[in-house]
Coordinates of C-alpha atoms and ligand atoms in Angstrom, one line a residue:
F1 CA 0.0 0.0 0.0
I2 CA 1.7 3.2 -1.2
D3 CA 0.8 6.7 -0.2
L4 CA 2.6 9.7 -1.5
D5 CA 4.0 12.0 1.2
N6 CA 2.7 15.6 1.0
F7 CA 0.9 15.1 -2.2
K8 CA -1.7 17.7 -1.2
A9 CA 1.0 20.3 -1.3
V10 CA 1.6 19.6 -5.0
N11 CA -2.1 20.2 -5.8
D12 CA -2.2 23.2 -3.6
T13 CA 0.9 24.9 -4.9
L14 CA 1.4 23.7 -8.5
G15 CA -2.3 23.0 -9.3
H16 CA -4.3 19.9 -10.1
D17 CA -2.9 19.5 -13.6
M18 CA 0.6 19.1 -12.2
G19 CA -0.8 16.8 -9.5
D20 CA -2.3 14.6 -12.2
Q21 CA 1.0 14.5 -14.1
L22 CA 2.9 13.5 -11.0
L23 CA 0.4 10.6 -10.4
A24 CA 0.9 9.4 -13.9
Q25 CA 4.7 9.5 -13.6
V26 CA 4.5 7.7 -10.3
A27 CA 2.3 5.0 -11.8
A28 CA 4.8 4.5 -14.7
R29 CA 7.7 4.1 -12.3
L30 CA 5.8 1.6 -10.2
V31 CA 4.9 -0.5 -13.3
A32 CA 8.6 -0.3 -14.4
S33 CA 9.8 -1.5 -11.0
V34 CA 7.9 -4.8 -10.8
R35 CA 7.6 -8.0 -12.8
E36 CA 5.1 -8.5 -15.7
A37 CA 3.0 -10.8 -13.5
D38 CA 2.6 -8.4 -10.6
T39 CA -0.3 -6.0 -10.4
V40 CA -0.1 -2.2 -10.0
A41 CA -3.3 -0.3 -9.2
R42 CA -4.2 3.2 -8.4
F43 CA -6.4 2.9 -5.4
G44 CA -7.6 6.5 -5.2
G45 CA -6.2 9.9 -4.7
D46 CA -2.5 9.5 -4.1
E47 CA -2.7 5.9 -3.0
F48 CA -1.4 2.9 -5.0
V49 CA -1.6 -0.8 -4.4
V50 CA 1.0 -3.2 -5.7
M51 CA 0.4 -7.0 -5.5
L52 CA 3.4 -9.3 -5.8
E53 CA 2.6 -12.9 -6.7
A54 CA 4.5 -16.1 -6.5
L55 CA 6.9 -15.1 -3.8
A56 CA 9.0 -17.8 -2.0
P57 CA 7.0 -20.3 -0.1
D58 CA 8.9 -19.7 3.1
I59 CA 7.4 -16.7 4.9
Q60 CA 10.8 -15.2 5.9
D61 CA 12.0 -15.4 2.4
A62 CA 8.8 -14.0 1.0
A63 CA 9.2 -11.1 3.5
T64 CA 12.7 -10.4 2.3
Q65 CA 11.6 -10.4 -1.3
A66 CA 8.8 -8.0 -0.6
E67 CA 11.2 -5.8 1.3
T68 CA 13.6 -5.8 -1.7
V69 CA 10.8 -4.7 -4.0
A70 CA 9.7 -2.0 -1.6
E71 CA 13.2 -0.7 -1.4
K72 CA 13.3 -0.7 -5.2
L73 CA 10.1 1.3 -5.4
L74 CA 11.3 3.7 -2.8
A75 CA 14.6 4.3 -4.8
S76 CA 12.7 4.8 -8.0
L77 CA 10.2 7.3 -6.5
N78 CA 13.0 9.2 -4.8
Q79 CA 14.3 10.3 -8.2
P80 CA 13.2 13.7 -9.2
F81 CA 10.1 14.1 -11.4
E82 CA 9.8 16.4 -14.4
L83 CA 6.9 18.8 -13.7
D84 CA 6.2 22.1 -15.4
G85 CA 9.7 22.2 -16.9
G86 CA 11.3 21.9 -13.4
Q87 CA 12.4 19.1 -11.1
H88 CA 10.1 18.0 -8.4
Y89 CA 10.8 15.7 -5.5
S90 CA 8.1 13.4 -4.0
T91 CA 8.5 10.5 -1.6
P92 CA 6.2 7.6 -0.7
S93 CA 5.3 5.8 2.5
I94 CA 4.9 2.0 1.9
G95 CA 2.9 -0.5 4.1
I96 CA 3.4 -4.2 3.4
T97 CA 1.5 -7.3 4.4
L98 CA 1.9 -10.9 3.4
F99 CA -0.9 -13.3 2.5
G100 CA -1.1 -16.8 1.4
D101 CA -1.9 -19.5 3.9
E102 CA -4.3 -17.4 5.9
R103 CA -7.7 -16.9 4.3
L104 CA -8.2 -13.2 4.7
S105 CA -10.8 -11.0 2.9
V106 CA -9.6 -8.3 0.5
D107 CA -10.8 -5.7 2.9
E108 CA -8.8 -7.1 5.8
L109 CA -5.7 -7.3 3.7
L110 CA -6.0 -3.8 2.6
K111 CA -6.7 -2.6 6.1
R112 CA -3.5 -4.3 7.3
A113 CA -1.3 -2.8 4.5
D114 CA -2.9 0.6 5.2
L115 CA -2.1 0.3 8.9
A116 CA 1.5 -0.6 8.1
M117 CA 1.6 2.4 5.8
Y118 CA 0.6 4.6 8.7
Q119 CA 3.5 3.1 10.7
A120 CA 5.8 4.1 7.8
K121 CA 4.4 7.7 8.0
A122 CA 4.8 7.7 11.8
A123 CA 8.4 6.6 11.4
G124 CA 9.2 9.7 9.4
R125 CA 7.9 8.9 5.9
N126 CA 9.8 8.0 2.8
T127 CA 10.2 4.5 4.2
Q128 CA 8.4 1.1 4.4
R129 CA 6.9 -0.9 7.2
F130 CA 5.5 -4.4 7.6
F131 CA 2.2 -5.2 9.2
D132 CA 2.5 -7.2 12.4
P133 CA 0.0 -8.6 14.8
D134 CA 1.3 -6.6 17.8
M135 CA 0.4 -3.5 15.8
Q136 CA -3.1 -4.8 15.3
A137 CA -3.4 -5.6 19.0
A138 CA -2.3 -2.0 19.8
V139 CA -4.9 -0.6 17.4
N140 CA -7.6 -2.8 18.9
A141 CA -6.7 -1.8 22.4
R142 CA -6.9 1.8 21.4
S143 CA -10.3 1.5 19.8
N144 CA -11.6 -0.4 22.8
L145 CA -10.3 2.3 25.1
E146 CA -11.9 4.9 22.9
A147 CA -15.3 3.2 23.1
D148 CA -14.9 2.8 26.9
L149 CA -14.0 6.4 27.4
R150 CA -17.0 7.6 25.4
Q151 CA -19.2 5.5 27.7
G152 CA -17.2 6.5 30.8
L153 CA -18.0 10.2 30.0
A154 CA -21.7 9.4 29.6
R155 CA -21.8 7.3 32.8
G156 CA -20.1 9.9 34.9
E157 CA -16.9 7.9 35.5
L158 CA -14.7 10.9 35.1
L159 CA -13.8 12.7 38.3
V160 CA -11.9 15.8 39.1
H161 CA -9.2 15.7 41.8
Y162 CA -7.6 18.8 43.3
Q163 CA -3.9 19.3 44.2
P164 CA -2.9 22.2 46.4
V165 CA -0.8 25.1 45.2
V166 CA 0.9 27.0 48.0
D167 CA 3.0 30.1 48.6
H168 CA 6.5 30.4 50.1
Q169 CA 5.0 30.1 53.6
A170 CA 3.0 27.0 52.6
R171 CA -0.2 29.0 52.7
L172 CA -2.8 27.7 50.3
L173 CA -3.2 29.8 47.1
G174 CA -5.5 27.4 45.3
A175 CA -5.6 24.1 43.5
E176 CA -5.0 22.5 40.1
A177 CA -7.9 20.5 38.8
L178 CA -6.7 17.1 37.5
V179 CA -9.0 14.7 35.8
R180 CA -9.2 11.0 36.8
W181 CA -11.1 8.1 35.3
R182 CA -12.7 5.6 37.6
H183 CA -13.0 2.7 35.3
P184 CA -15.5 0.0 36.5
Q185 CA -13.0 -2.8 35.8
R186 CA -9.6 -1.3 35.6
G187 CA -9.9 1.0 38.6
M188 CA -8.4 4.5 38.7
I189 CA -6.8 5.5 35.3
S190 CA -4.3 8.3 35.1
P191 CA -4.9 11.1 32.6
A192 CA -1.5 10.4 31.0
E193 CA -3.2 7.2 29.7
F194 CA -6.3 8.7 28.3
I195 CA -5.8 12.4 27.6
P196 CA -3.7 11.8 24.4
L197 CA -6.4 9.4 23.1
A198 CA -9.1 11.9 24.1
E199 CA -7.2 14.6 22.1
Q200 CA -6.9 12.3 19.0
T201 CA -10.6 11.4 19.0
G202 CA -12.1 14.7 19.9
L203 CA -13.4 13.4 23.2
I204 CA -11.3 16.0 24.8
L205 CA -14.0 18.5 24.0
P206 CA -16.8 17.1 26.2
L207 CA -14.1 16.0 28.7
G208 CA -12.6 19.4 29.0
Q209 CA -16.0 21.0 29.2
Y210 CA -16.9 18.7 32.1
V211 CA -13.7 19.6 34.0
L212 CA -14.3 23.3 33.4
Q213 CA -17.9 23.1 34.7
T214 CA -16.8 21.2 37.8
A215 CA -14.1 23.7 38.6
C216 CA -16.4 26.7 38.1
E217 CA -19.0 25.0 40.4
Q218 CA -16.2 24.5 43.0
L219 CA -15.1 28.1 42.7
Q220 CA -18.6 29.3 43.4
R221 CA -18.8 27.1 46.5
W222 CA -15.5 28.4 47.8
S223 CA -16.6 32.0 47.2
Q224 CA -19.4 31.5 49.7
Q225 CA -16.9 31.1 52.7
S226 CA -14.5 33.7 53.8
A227 CA -11.9 31.1 54.6
T228 CA -11.9 29.9 51.0
A229 CA -13.0 32.9 48.9
H230 CA -9.4 33.8 47.9
L231 CA -8.6 30.4 46.4
S232 CA -8.2 29.9 42.7
I233 CA -8.4 26.9 40.5
S234 CA -6.2 26.0 37.5
V235 CA -7.7 24.0 34.7
N236 CA -5.6 22.2 32.0
V237 CA -6.6 23.0 28.5
S238 CA -5.4 21.0 25.5
A239 CA -4.4 22.7 22.3
R240 CA -7.3 21.1 20.4
Q241 CA -9.8 22.3 23.0
F242 CA -8.4 25.8 23.0
R243 CA -8.5 26.1 19.2
Q244 CA -12.0 24.9 18.8
S245 CA -14.2 27.8 17.6
G246 CA -16.5 28.1 20.5
F247 CA -13.9 27.9 23.2
V248 CA -14.0 31.4 24.6
A249 CA -17.8 31.4 24.7
E250 CA -17.7 28.1 26.4
V251 CA -15.4 29.3 29.2
L252 CA -17.5 32.4 29.8
Q253 CA -20.7 30.4 29.8
A254 CA -19.3 28.0 32.4
L255 CA -18.3 30.9 34.6
R256 CA -21.6 32.6 34.2
S257 CA -23.8 29.6 34.7
H258 CA -22.1 28.9 38.1
Q259 CA -21.6 32.6 39.0
A260 CA -17.9 31.9 39.5
D261 CA -15.4 34.8 39.6
P262 CA -13.3 34.8 36.4
R263 CA -10.4 36.2 38.3
K264 CA -10.2 32.9 40.3
L265 CA -9.9 30.8 37.2
K266 CA -6.6 30.0 35.6
L267 CA -6.2 28.2 32.3
E268 CA -3.1 26.1 31.9
L269 CA -1.8 26.0 28.3
T270 CA 1.1 24.1 26.9
E271 CA 3.9 25.1 24.6
S272 CA 2.3 23.0 21.8
L273 CA -0.1 25.9 21.3
L274 CA 2.8 28.0 20.1
L275 CA 3.1 25.8 17.1
G276 CA -0.2 26.8 15.7
D277 CA -1.7 30.2 14.7
I278 CA -0.1 32.4 17.3
E279 CA -2.1 35.5 16.4
D280 CA -5.3 33.6 16.9
T281 CA -4.0 32.2 20.2
I282 CA -3.2 35.7 21.5
A283 CA -6.6 37.0 20.4
R284 CA -8.4 34.3 22.3
M285 CA -6.3 34.8 25.4
E286 CA -6.9 38.6 25.3
Q287 CA -10.6 38.0 25.1
L288 CA -10.6 35.9 28.2
K289 CA -8.1 38.0 30.0
G290 CA -10.5 41.0 29.4
E291 CA -13.0 39.1 31.5
G292 CA -10.4 38.5 34.2
V293 CA -9.4 34.9 33.5
G294 CA -5.7 34.1 34.1
F295 CA -3.2 32.0 32.1
A296 CA -0.3 29.8 33.0
L297 CA 2.1 28.1 30.6
D298 CA 2.4 24.5 31.9
D299 CA 5.3 22.1 31.8
F300 CA 7.5 25.1 30.9
G301 CA 10.9 24.2 29.5
T302 CA 9.9 20.9 27.9
G303 CA 8.5 22.0 24.6
Y304 CA 9.0 24.5 21.9
S305 CA 9.8 27.8 23.7
S306 CA 10.5 30.9 21.8
L307 CA 11.3 33.8 24.0
S308 CA 9.8 36.3 21.6
Y309 CA 6.5 34.4 21.7
L310 CA 6.7 34.1 25.5
K311 CA 6.9 37.8 25.7
R312 CA 3.9 38.3 23.4
L313 CA 1.5 35.9 25.1
P314 CA -0.6 37.5 27.8
L315 CA 0.5 35.1 30.5
D316 CA 0.3 35.5 34.3
Q317 CA 2.3 32.4 35.3
V318 CA 4.7 29.8 34.1
K319 CA 4.9 26.3 35.7
I320 CA 8.4 24.8 35.8
D321 CA 8.1 21.2 34.7
Q322 CA 8.6 18.6 37.4
G323 CA 11.3 17.0 35.3
F324 CA 13.6 19.9 36.1
V325 CA 12.6 20.1 39.8
R326 CA 13.1 16.4 40.4
D327 CA 16.9 16.5 40.0
V328 CA 17.5 20.2 40.9
L329 CA 19.8 19.2 43.8
T330 CA 21.8 16.6 42.0
D331 CA 22.0 17.7 38.3
P332 CA 23.8 20.9 37.7
N333 CA 22.0 21.3 34.3
D334 CA 18.6 21.1 35.8
A335 CA 19.7 23.5 38.6
A336 CA 20.9 26.0 35.9
I337 CA 17.6 25.6 33.9
V338 CA 15.5 26.2 37.0
R339 CA 17.5 29.3 37.9
T340 CA 17.3 30.6 34.4
I341 CA 13.5 30.1 34.2
L342 CA 13.1 31.9 37.5
A343 CA 15.3 34.9 36.4
L344 CA 13.5 35.0 33.0
A345 CA 10.0 34.9 34.5
H346 CA 10.9 37.6 37.0
S347 CA 12.2 39.9 34.3
L348 CA 9.0 39.3 32.3
D349 CA 6.9 39.9 35.4
L350 CA 5.5 36.4 35.5
Q351 CA 4.6 34.4 38.6
V352 CA 6.4 31.0 38.8
V353 CA 4.9 27.8 40.2
A354 CA 7.4 24.9 40.7
E355 CA 5.7 21.6 40.0
G356 CA 6.6 18.2 41.5
V357 CA 8.2 19.5 44.7
E358 CA 8.7 16.4 46.8
T359 CA 11.4 17.3 49.3
A360 CA 12.4 20.1 51.7
G361 CA 15.7 20.3 49.9
Q362 CA 14.1 21.1 46.6
L363 CA 11.9 23.7 48.3
T364 CA 14.9 25.4 49.8
F365 CA 16.7 25.6 46.5
L366 CA 13.6 27.0 44.8
R367 CA 12.9 29.6 47.4
L368 CA 16.6 30.6 47.5
H369 CA 16.3 31.4 43.8
G370 CA 13.1 33.4 44.1
C371 CA 10.4 30.9 43.4
E372 CA 7.2 32.0 45.2
A373 CA 4.6 29.3 44.5
F374 CA 4.8 25.5 44.8
Q375 CA 2.9 22.3 44.0
G376 CA 3.9 18.8 44.7
Y377 CA 3.6 15.8 47.0
L378 CA 5.4 17.7 49.8
F379 CA 2.3 19.8 50.2
G380 CA -0.3 17.3 49.0
R381 CA -1.3 14.9 46.3
P382 CA -4.2 15.3 44.0
E383 CA -7.3 14.3 46.1
P384 CA -11.1 14.2 45.8
I385 CA -12.6 17.5 46.9
D386 CA -13.8 16.2 50.3
K387 CA -10.3 14.9 51.2
F388 CA -8.7 18.1 49.9
A389 CA -11.0 20.2 52.1
A390 CA -10.5 17.9 55.2
D391 CA -6.7 18.1 54.8
L392 CA -6.2 21.7 53.9
L393 CA -9.2 23.6 54.9
A394 CA -10.0 22.0 58.2
P395 CA -10.9 24.8 60.7
P396 CA -8.6 25.4 63.7
A397 CA -9.8 23.4 66.7
S398 CA -11.4 26.5 68.2
A399 CA -13.5 27.4 65.2
P400 CA -17.1 26.3 65.1
A401 CA -17.7 22.9 63.5
G402 CA -18.7 23.0 59.9
G403 CA -16.8 26.2 59.3
A404 CA -14.9 24.8 56.3
A405 CA -16.4 24.8 52.9
P406 CA -16.7 21.4 51.3
Ligands
C2E501 P1 0.2 18.6 34.6 O1 -0.8 19.6 34.3 O2 1.6 19.0 34.5 O3 -0.1 18.1 36.1 C1 0.8 17.8 37.1 C2 1.0 16.3 37.2 O4 2.1 16.1 38.1 C3 -0.2 15.6 37.8 O5 -0.2 14.3 37.1 C4 0.2 15.5 39.2 O6 -0.5 14.4 39.9 C5 1.7 15.2 39.1 N1 2.3 15.6 40.3 C6 2.0 16.6 41.2 N2 2.9 16.7 42.2 C7 3.8 15.8 42.0 C8 5.0 15.3 42.7 O7 5.4 15.9 43.7 N3 5.7 14.3 42.2 C9 5.3 13.7 41.1 N4 6.1 12.7 40.6 N5 4.2 14.0 40.4 C10 3.5 15.1 40.8 P2 -1.6 13.7 36.6 O8 -2.7 14.1 37.5 O9 -1.3 12.3 36.3 O10 -1.8 14.5 35.2 C11 -0.9 14.3 34.2 C12 -1.2 15.3 33.1 O11 -2.5 15.1 32.5 C13 -1.3 16.7 33.6 O12 0.0 17.2 33.7 C14 -2.0 17.4 32.4 O13 -1.2 17.7 31.4 C15 -3.0 16.3 32.0 N6 -4.3 16.6 32.5 C16 -4.8 16.3 33.7 N7 -6.1 16.7 33.9 C17 -6.4 17.3 32.7 C18 -7.6 17.9 32.1 O14 -8.6 18.1 32.8 N8 -7.5 18.4 30.9 C19 -6.4 18.2 30.1 N9 -6.4 18.7 28.9 N10 -5.3 17.6 30.5 C20 -5.3 17.2 31.8
MG502 MG1 -1.2 21.4 34.6
MG503 MG1 2.7 20.5 34.4

């Protein structure tokens, strides 16, 4: 199964006539690279299928032969094409599957070859990959998980836990809302396992909306009690969620419907947003900022950071990734990175939250270099709201019972 890499760009930049010419030249090269008895077909768009018959009876030998032909096709298609009087380069991604002993339907075979082709794309394109059953198992597990997550959302299996964020005197400033999935069979599942899938499938939209609504509801509850009225909640927002057209309206609607104070809501964005339309990102942030909503850049230092962008984004806060905090006392590089982030943030007038603070030693280092807010197991793990309130908001012994907000 052969798919041309970036074929759309040819159509878009050189026009459809040139795209057609390229396809015709590719077809001619494919035909020229295989034996008379083999079959070459255009499957549709920029996809071709080549069927090689009468390979060696031994499966390993057959695989080697198929690989040799695939390499030959790659080499042939890597030669420049003559288009519009100029030279044009195009590369293919090739997926291979073997058949013979097994009785498989045509659909199943094509599906396998197509899957393998996607592996070739994922491996960087202009290469070939074989279908293997492990790959199929991974695909199946993924689609099961997706169906499960869809149901889990509908059945209310997703929960929001809260982790404290404290100042340099360990006073509570607020919490980060972290989603959890209480799976009926598998128990508690961490977001690292299902957020990427939710992003790929679009389920992040209802999921993100649920977390946002839950956080706004909690903010409203906290606002009712003087002991908790100052607390803020940070909500993680994926790039896909942030870019969706109704995002700004959705956030404002969540705040209004729960009568929550926008100034107590912080949205945590990641550096991956900087890879997209930066002007649009800034415009959205400005709109929400105009209503009082705050912004933090999460996992700072792990992604694509451009200082000029950092300056342009209307941020309030950066969160130093826990990966740097972890070894801050033992790895001089991490220590240097943390000090640099702190100095940079101060000069840009950004608040800094250090994530993943687990030891008093890490805390001392961070405070020494000017960090003013902290999050990590040293101060508390993410917990359900009742536990969070009991641990952190319990009234002093002298206060009347029931003084703490839930
Ligand atoms: P994050 O936003 O960077 O959240 C911090 C993660 O560090 C959390 O993992 C938290 O439990 C963990 N953590 C906090 N303190 C410590 C510590 O002292 N030591 C160690 N080793 N870990 C600590 P968690 O809850 O598993 O969340 C993982 C990631 O999933 C989050 O990273 C965030 O990117 C994403 N996520 C969580 N909830 C949501 C959500 O509602 N929406 C979106 N889009 N992403 C979410
Ligand atoms: Mg976060
Ligand atoms: Mg983080």
